[in-house]
Coordinates of N, CA and C and ligand atoms in Angstrom, one line a residue:
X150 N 9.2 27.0 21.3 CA 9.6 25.6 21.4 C 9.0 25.0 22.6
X151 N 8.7 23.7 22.4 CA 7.9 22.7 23.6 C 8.8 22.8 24.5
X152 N 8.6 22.9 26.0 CA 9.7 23.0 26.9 C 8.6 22.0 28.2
X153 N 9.6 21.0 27.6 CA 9.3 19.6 28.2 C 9.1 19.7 29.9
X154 N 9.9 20.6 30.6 CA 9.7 20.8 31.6 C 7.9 21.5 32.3
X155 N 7.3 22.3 31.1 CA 6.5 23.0 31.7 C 5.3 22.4 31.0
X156 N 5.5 21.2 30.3 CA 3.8 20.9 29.8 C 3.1 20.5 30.3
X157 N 1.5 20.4 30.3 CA 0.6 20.8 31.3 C 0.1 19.4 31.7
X158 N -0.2 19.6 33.2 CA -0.7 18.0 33.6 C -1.5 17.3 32.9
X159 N -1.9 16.0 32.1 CA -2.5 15.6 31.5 C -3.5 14.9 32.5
X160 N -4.7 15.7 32.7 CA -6.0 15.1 33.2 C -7.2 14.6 32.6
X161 N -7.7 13.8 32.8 CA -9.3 13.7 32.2 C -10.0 14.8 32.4
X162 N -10.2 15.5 33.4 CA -10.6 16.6 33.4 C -10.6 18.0 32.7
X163 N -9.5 17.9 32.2 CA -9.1 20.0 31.6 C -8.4 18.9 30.1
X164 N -8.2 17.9 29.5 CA -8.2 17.9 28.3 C -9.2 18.4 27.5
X165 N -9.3 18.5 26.1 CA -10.7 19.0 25.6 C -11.4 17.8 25.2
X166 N -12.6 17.9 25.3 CA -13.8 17.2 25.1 C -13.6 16.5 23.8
X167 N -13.1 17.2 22.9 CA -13.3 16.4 21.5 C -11.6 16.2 21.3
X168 N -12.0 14.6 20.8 CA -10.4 14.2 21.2 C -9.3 14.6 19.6
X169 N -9.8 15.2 18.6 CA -9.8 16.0 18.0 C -9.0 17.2 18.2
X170 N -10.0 17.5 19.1 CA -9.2 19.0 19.3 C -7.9 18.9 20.1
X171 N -8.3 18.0 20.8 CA -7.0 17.8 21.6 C -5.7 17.0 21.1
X172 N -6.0 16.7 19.9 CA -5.0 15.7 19.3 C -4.3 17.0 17.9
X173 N -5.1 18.0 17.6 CA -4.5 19.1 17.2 C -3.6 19.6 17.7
X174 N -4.1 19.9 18.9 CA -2.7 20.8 19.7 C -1.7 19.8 20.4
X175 N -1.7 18.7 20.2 CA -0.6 17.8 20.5 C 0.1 18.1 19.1
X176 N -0.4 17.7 18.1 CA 0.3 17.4 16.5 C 1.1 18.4 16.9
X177 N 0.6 19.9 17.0 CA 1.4 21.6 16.5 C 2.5 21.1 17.4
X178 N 2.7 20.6 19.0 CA 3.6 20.7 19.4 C 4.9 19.9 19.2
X179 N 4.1 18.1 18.3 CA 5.1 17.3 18.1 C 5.5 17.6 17.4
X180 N 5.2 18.7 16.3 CA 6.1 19.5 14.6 C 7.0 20.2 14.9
X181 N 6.9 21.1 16.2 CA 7.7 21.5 17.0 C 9.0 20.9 17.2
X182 N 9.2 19.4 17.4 CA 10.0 19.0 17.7 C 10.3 17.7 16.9
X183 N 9.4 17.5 16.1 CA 10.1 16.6 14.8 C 8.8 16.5 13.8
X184 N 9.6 18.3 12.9 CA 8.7 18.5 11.9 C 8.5 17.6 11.0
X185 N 9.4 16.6 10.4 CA 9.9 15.8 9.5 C 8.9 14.5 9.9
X186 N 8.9 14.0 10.9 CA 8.3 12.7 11.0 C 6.8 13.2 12.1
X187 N 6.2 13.9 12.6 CA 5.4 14.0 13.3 C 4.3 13.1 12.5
X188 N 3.7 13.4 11.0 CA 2.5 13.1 10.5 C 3.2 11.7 10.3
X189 N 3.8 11.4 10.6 CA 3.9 9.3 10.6 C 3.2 8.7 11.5
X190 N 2.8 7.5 11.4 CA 1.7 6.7 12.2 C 1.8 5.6 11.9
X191 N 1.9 4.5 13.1 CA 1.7 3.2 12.7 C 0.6 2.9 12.4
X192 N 0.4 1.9 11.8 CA -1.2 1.3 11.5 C -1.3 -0.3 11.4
X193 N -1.6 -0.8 12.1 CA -2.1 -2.1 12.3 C -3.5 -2.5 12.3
X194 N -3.2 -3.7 11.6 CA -4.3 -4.7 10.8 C -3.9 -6.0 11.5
X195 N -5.3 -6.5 10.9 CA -5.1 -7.9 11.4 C -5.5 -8.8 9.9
X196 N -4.9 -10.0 9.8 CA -4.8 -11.0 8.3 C -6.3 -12.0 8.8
X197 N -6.8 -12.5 8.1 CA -8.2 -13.2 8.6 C -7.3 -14.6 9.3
X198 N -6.0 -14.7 9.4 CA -5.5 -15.7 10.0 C -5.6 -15.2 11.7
X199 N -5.4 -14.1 11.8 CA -5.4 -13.5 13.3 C -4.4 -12.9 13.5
X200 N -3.5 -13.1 12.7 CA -2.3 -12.4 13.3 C -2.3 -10.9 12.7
X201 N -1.6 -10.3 13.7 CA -1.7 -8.9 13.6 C -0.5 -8.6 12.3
X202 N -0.3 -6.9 11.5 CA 0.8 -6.9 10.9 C 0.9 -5.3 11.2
X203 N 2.1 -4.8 11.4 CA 2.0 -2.9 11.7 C 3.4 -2.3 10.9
X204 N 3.0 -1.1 10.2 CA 3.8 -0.6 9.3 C 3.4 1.0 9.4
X205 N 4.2 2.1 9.2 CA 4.2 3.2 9.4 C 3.2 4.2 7.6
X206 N 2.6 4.6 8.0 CA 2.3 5.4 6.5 C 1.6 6.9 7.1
X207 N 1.8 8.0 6.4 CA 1.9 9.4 6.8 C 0.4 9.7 7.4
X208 N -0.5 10.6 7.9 CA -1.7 11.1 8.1 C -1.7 12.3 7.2
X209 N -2.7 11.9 6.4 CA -2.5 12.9 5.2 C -4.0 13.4 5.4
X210 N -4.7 14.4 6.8 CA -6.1 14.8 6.9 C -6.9 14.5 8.4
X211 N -6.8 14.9 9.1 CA -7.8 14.4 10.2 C -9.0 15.6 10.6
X212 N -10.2 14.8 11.2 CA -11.3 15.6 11.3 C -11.9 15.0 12.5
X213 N -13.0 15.4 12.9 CA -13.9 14.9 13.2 C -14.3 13.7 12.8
X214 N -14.2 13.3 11.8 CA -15.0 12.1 11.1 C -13.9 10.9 11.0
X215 N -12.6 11.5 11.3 CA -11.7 10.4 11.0 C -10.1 11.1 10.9
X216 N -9.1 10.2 10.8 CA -7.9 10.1 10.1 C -7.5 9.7 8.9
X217 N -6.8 10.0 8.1 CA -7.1 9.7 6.3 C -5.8 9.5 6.4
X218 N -5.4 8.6 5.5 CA -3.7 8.2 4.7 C -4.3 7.5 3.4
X219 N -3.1 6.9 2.5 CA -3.6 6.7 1.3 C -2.5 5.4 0.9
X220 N -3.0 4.9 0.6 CA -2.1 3.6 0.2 C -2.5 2.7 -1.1
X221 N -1.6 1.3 -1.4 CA -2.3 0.5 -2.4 C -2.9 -0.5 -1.6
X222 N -3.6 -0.1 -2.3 CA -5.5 -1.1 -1.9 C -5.1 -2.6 -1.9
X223 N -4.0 -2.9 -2.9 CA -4.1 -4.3 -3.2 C -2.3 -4.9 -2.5
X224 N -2.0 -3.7 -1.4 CA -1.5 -4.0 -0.9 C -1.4 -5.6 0.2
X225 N -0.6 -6.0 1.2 CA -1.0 -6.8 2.1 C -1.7 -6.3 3.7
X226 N -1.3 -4.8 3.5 CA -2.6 -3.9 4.6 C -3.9 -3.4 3.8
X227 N -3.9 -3.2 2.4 CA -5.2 -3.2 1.6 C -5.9 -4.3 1.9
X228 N -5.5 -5.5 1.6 CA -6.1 -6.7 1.9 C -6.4 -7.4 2.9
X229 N -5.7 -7.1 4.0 CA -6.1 -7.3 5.6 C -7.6 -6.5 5.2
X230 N -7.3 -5.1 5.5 CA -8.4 -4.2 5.7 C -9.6 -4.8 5.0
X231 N -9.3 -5.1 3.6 CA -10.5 -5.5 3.0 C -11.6 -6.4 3.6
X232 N -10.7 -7.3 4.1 CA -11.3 -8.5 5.0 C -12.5 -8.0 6.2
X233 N -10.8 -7.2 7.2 CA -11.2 -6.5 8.6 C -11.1 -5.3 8.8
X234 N -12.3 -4.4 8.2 CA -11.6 -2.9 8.6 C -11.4 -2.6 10.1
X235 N -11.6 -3.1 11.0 CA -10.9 -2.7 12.3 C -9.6 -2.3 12.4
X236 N -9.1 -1.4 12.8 CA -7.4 -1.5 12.7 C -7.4 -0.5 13.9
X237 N -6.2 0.0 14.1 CA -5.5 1.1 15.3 C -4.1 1.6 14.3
X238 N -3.9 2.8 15.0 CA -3.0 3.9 14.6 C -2.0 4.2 16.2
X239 N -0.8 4.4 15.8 CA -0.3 4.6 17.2 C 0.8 5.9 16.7
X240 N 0.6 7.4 17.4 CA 1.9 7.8 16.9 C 2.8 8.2 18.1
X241 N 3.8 8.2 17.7 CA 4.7 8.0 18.5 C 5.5 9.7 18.5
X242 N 5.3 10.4 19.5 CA 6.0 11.7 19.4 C 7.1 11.7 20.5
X243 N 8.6 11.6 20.8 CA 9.5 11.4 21.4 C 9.9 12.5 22.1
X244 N 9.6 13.3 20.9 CA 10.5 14.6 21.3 C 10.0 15.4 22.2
X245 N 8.5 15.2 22.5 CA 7.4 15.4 23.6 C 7.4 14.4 24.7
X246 N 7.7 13.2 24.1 CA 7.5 12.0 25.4 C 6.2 12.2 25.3
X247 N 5.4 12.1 24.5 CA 3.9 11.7 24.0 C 3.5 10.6 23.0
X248 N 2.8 9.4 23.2 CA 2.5 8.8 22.5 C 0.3 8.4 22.3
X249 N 0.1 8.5 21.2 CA -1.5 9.1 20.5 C -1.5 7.3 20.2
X250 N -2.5 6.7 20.7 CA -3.5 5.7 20.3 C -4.7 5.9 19.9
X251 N -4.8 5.4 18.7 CA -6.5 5.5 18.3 C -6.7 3.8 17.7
X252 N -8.3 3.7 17.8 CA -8.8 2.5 17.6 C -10.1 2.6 16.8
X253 N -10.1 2.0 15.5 CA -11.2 2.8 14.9 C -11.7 1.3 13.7
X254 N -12.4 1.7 12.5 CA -12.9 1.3 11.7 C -13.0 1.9 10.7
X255 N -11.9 1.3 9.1 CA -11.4 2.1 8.1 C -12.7 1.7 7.0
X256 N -12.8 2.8 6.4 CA -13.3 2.7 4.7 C -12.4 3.6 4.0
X257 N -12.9 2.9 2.7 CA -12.5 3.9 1.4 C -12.9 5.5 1.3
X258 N -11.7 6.4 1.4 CA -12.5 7.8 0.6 C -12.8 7.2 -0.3
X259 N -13.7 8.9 -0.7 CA -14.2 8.8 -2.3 C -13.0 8.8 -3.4
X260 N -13.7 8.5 -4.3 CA -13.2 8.8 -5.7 C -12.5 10.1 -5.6
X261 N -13.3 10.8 -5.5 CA -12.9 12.6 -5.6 C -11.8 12.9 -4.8
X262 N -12.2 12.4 -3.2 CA -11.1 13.0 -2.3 C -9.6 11.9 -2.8
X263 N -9.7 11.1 -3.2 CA -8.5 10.0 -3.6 C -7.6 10.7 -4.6
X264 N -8.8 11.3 -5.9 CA -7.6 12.4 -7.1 C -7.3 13.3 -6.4
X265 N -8.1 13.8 -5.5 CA -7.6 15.6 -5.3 C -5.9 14.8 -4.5
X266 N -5.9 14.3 -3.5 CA -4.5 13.5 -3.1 C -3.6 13.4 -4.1
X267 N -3.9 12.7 -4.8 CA -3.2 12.2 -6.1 C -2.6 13.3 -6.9
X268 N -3.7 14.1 -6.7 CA -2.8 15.3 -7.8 C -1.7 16.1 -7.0
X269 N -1.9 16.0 -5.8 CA -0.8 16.7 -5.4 C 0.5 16.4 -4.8
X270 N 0.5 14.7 -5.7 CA 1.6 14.4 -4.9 C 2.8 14.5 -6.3
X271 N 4.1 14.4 -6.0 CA 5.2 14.3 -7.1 C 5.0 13.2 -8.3
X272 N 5.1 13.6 -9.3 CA 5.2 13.0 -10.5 C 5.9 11.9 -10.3
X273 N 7.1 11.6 -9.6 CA 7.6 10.5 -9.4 C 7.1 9.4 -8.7
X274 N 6.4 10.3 -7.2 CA 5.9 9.3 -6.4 C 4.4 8.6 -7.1
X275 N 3.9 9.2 -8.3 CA 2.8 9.1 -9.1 C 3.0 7.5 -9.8
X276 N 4.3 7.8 -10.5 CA 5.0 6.6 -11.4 C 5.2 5.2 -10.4
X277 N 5.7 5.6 -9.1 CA 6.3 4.2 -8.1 C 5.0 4.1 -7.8
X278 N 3.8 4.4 -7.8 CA 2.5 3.5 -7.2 C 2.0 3.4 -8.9
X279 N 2.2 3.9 -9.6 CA 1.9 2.6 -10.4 C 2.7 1.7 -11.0
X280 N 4.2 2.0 -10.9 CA 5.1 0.6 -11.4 C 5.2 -0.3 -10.1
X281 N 5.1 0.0 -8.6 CA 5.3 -0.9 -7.5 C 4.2 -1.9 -7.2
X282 N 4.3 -3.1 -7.2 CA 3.6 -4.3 -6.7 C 3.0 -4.1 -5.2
X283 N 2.8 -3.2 -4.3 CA 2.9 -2.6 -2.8 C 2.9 -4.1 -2.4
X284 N 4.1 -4.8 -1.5 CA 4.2 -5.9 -0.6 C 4.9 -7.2 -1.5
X285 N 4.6 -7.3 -2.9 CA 4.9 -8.7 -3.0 C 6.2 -8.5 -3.5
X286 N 6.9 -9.6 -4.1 CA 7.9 -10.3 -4.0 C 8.7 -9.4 -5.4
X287 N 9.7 -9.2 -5.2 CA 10.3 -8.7 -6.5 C 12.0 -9.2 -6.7
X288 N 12.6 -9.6 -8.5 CA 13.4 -10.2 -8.2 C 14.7 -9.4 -8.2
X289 N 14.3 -7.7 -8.5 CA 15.2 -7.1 -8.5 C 15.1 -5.4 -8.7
X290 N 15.6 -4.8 -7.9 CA 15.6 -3.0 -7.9 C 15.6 -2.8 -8.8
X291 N 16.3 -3.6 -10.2 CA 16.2 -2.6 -11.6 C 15.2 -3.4 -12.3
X292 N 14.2 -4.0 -12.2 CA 12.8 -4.4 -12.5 C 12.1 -3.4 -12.3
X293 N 12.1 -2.6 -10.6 CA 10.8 -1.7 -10.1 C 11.3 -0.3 -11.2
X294 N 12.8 0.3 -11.3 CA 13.3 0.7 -12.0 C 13.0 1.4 -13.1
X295 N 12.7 0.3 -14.2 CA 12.5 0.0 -15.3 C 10.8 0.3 -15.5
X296 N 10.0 -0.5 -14.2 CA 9.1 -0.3 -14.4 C 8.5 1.1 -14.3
X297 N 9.0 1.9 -13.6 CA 8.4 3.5 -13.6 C 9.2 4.0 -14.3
X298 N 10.5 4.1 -14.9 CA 10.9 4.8 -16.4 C 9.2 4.4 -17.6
X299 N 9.0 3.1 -17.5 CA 8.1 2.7 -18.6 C 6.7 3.7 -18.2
X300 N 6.4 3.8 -16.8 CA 4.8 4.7 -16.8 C 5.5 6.2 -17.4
X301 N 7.1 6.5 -16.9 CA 6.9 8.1 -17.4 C 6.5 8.1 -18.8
X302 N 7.6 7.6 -19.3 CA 7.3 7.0 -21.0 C 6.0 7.0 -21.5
X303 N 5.4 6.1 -20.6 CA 3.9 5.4 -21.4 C 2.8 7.3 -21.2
X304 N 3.1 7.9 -20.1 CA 2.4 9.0 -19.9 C 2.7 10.4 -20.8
X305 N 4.3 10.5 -20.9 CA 4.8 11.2 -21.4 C 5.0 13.2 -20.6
X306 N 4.0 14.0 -21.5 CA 4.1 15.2 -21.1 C 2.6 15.1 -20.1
X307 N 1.8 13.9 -20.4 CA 0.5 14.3 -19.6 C 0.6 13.9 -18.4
X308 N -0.9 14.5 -17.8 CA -0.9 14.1 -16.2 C -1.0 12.3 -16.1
X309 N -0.5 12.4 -14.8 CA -0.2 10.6 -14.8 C -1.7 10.2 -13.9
X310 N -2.3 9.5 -14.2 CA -3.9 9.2 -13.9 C -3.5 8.5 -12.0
X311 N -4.5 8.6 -11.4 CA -4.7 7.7 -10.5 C -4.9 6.0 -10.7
X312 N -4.2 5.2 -10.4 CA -4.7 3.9 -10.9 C -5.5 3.5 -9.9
X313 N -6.2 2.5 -10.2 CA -7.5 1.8 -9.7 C -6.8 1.2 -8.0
X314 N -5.8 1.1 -8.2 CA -5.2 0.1 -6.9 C -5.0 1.2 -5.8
X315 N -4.9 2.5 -5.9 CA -4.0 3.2 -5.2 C -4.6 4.2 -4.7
X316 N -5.7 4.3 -3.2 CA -6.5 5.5 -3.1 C -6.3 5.4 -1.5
X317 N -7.5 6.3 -1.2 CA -7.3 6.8 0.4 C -8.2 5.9 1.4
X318 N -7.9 6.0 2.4 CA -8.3 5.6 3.7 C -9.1 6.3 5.0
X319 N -10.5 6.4 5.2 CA -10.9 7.0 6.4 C -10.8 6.3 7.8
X320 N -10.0 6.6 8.6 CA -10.2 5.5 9.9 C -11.1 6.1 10.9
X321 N -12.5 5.5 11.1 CA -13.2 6.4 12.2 C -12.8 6.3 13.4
X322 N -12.5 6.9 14.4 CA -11.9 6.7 15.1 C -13.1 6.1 16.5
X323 N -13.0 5.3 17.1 CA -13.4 4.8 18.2 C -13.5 5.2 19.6
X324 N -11.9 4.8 19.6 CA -11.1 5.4 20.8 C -9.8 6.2 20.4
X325 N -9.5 6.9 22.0 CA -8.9 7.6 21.2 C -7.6 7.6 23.3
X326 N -6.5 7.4 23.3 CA -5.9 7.5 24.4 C -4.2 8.7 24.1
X327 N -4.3 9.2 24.9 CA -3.1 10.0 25.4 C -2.2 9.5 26.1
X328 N -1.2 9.3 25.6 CA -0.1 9.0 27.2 C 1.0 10.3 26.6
X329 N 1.4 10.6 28.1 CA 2.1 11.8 28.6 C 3.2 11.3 29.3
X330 N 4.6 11.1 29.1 CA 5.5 10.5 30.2 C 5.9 11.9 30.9
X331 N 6.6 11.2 32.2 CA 6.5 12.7 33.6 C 7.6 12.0 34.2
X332 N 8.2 12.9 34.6 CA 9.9 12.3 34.8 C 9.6 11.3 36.1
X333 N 8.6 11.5 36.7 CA 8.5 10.5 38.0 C 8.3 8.9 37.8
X334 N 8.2 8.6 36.4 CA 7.9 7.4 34.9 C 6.6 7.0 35.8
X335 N 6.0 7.7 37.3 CA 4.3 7.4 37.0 C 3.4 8.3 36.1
X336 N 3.7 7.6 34.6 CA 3.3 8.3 33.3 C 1.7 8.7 33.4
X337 N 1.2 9.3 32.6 CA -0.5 10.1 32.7 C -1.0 9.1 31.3
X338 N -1.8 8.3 31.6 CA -2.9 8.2 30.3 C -4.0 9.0 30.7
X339 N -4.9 9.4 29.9 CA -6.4 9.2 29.2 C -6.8 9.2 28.2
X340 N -7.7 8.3 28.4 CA -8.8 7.4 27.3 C -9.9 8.0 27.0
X341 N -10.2 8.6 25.9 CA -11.3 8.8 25.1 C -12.1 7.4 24.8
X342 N -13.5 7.4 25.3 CA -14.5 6.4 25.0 C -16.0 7.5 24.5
X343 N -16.4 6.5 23.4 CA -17.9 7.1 23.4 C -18.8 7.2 24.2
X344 N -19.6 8.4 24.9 CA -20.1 8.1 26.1 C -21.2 7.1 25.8
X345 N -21.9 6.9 24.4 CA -23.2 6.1 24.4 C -22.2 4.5 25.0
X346 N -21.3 4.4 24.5 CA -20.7 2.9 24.9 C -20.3 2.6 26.4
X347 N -20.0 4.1 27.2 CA -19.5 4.3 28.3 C -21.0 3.9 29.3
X348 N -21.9 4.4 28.9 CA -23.3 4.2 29.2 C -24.1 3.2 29.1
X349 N -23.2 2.3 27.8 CA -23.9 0.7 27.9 C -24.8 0.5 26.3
X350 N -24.3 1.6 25.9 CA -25.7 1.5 24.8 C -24.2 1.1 23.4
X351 N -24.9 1.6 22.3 CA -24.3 1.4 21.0 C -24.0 2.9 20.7
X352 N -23.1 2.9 19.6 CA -23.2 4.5 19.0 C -23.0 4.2 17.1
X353 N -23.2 5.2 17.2 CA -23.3 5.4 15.5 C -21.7 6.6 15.6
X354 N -21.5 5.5 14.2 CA -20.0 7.0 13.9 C -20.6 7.7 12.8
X355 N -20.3 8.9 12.9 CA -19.1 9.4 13.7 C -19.5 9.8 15.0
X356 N -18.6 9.4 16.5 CA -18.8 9.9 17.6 C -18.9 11.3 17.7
X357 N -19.7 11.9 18.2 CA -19.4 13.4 18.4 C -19.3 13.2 20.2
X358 N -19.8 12.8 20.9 CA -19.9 12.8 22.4 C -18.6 11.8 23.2
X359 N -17.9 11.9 23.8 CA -16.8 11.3 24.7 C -16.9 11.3 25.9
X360 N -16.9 10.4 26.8 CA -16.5 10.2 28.1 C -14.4 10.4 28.2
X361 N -13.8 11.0 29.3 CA -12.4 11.1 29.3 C -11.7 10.0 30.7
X362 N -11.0 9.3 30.4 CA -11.0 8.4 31.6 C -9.7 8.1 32.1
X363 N -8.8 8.2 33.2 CA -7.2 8.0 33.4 C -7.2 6.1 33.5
X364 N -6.1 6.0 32.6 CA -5.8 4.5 32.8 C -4.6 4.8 33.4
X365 N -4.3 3.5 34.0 CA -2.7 3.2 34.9 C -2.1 3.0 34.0
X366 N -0.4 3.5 34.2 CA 0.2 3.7 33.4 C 1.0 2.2 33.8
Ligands
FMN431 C1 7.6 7.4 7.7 C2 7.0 6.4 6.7 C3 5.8 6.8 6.1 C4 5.2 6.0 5.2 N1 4.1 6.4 4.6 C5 3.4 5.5 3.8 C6 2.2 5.9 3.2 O1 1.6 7.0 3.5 N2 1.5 5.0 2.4 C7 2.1 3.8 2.1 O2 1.5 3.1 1.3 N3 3.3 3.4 2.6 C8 4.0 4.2 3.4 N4 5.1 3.9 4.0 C9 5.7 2.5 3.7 C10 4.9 1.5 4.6 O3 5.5 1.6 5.9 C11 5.0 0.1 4.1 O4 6.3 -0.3 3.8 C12 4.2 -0.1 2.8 O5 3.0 0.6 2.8 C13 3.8 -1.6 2.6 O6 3.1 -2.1 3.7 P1 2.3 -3.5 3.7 O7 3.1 -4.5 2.9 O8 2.1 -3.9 5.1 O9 1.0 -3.2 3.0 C14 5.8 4.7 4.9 C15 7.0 4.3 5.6 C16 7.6 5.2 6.5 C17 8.8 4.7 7.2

């Protein structure tokens, strides 16, 4: 078990290089301490009006190349995104007193990687993304109801298909920041930046190279 007392000074220096790796061995320890909600993440968009909107949906895959969740497309965070894929991820680990900022630029997985998802999720939760409207207006719980009795029905004994609206998300990630709280509440950031951007230039994603940097808490 994580023993809040003895975890290790969070430096720019002795984190690891790939903020990846280092954001693995944070996950293992936030499961540790809240296996149930650790893979939850906010995610915030912005509407082409400017205003921001943030709502929690699970991390279902992270790599190198990115963070993956899966949602409906023709949601009201589908449709931000559509507009602006810029967004940010924030997760919030309590039980560590660690909280994970990333700042990135979403696309669509594939086709492929969206079914393999799909197949593995519950038959029920199959039926509510395709009887749920994701975001709009409904006039009543036994409408949505009714509506996923009608996909079991309409499906029957077979597999229930992926519908067009309902697939995955790559966020590349940009940046990437750690905060650590320390009972002295003068808390530890660092910031993962691309070094080519650290250096003044451009980069191509996926970043493989990082500069590590302490912000004031
Ligand atoms: C812990 C948690 C995990 C969630 N995971 C997802 C998810 O993976 N995908 C999803 O579409 N909604 C998920 N939701 C629901 C979203 O927070 C949100 O209500 C829904 O996606 C509609 O958001 P929107 O109207 O801003 O598009 C989750 C909610 C909670 C509390």
């Amino acid at each position: 078990m994580v023993d809040l007392d003895r975890l290790p000074d969070l430096d720019p220096a002795t984190v690891d290089p790939d903020p990846i790796a280092q954001f693995n061995a944070w996950l293992r320890e936030a499961r540790e301490t809240q296996p149930r909600w650790a893979d939850a993440m906010v995610l915030a968009t912005v509407g082409t009006d400017g205003n921001p909107s943030a709502r929690a949906v699970l991390l279902r895959g992270h790599d190198v190349d990115g963070f993956r969740f899966h949602t409906n497309r023709d949601s009201h965070k589908g449709r931000e995104l559509a507009v602006n894929p810029k967004a940010a991820l924030v997760f919030l680990w309590w039980g560590v007193e660690r909280q994970v900022r990333v700042e990135g630029v979403v696309e669509h997985l594939s086709d492929a990687e969206s079914d393999a998802y799909w197949a593995s999720r519950p038959r029920g939760s199959q039926a509510s993304a395709w009887a749920s409207p994701q975001s709009e207006v409904v006039a009543e719980r036994g409408a949505l109801d009714a509506a996923a009795a009608a996909i079991e029905a309409r499906f029957g004994d077979d597999p229930i298909p992926r519908p067009a609206h309902w697939g995955g998300f790559l966020l590349r990630h940009t940046s990437v920041e750690l905060w650590q709280g320390r009972t002295s509440r003068l808390h530890d950031r660092v910031r993962y930046r691309p070094a080519a951007v650290a250096e003044g230039g451009a980069t191509e994603l996926p970043i493989r190279t990082w500069v590590t940097e302490r912000l004031a808490p």
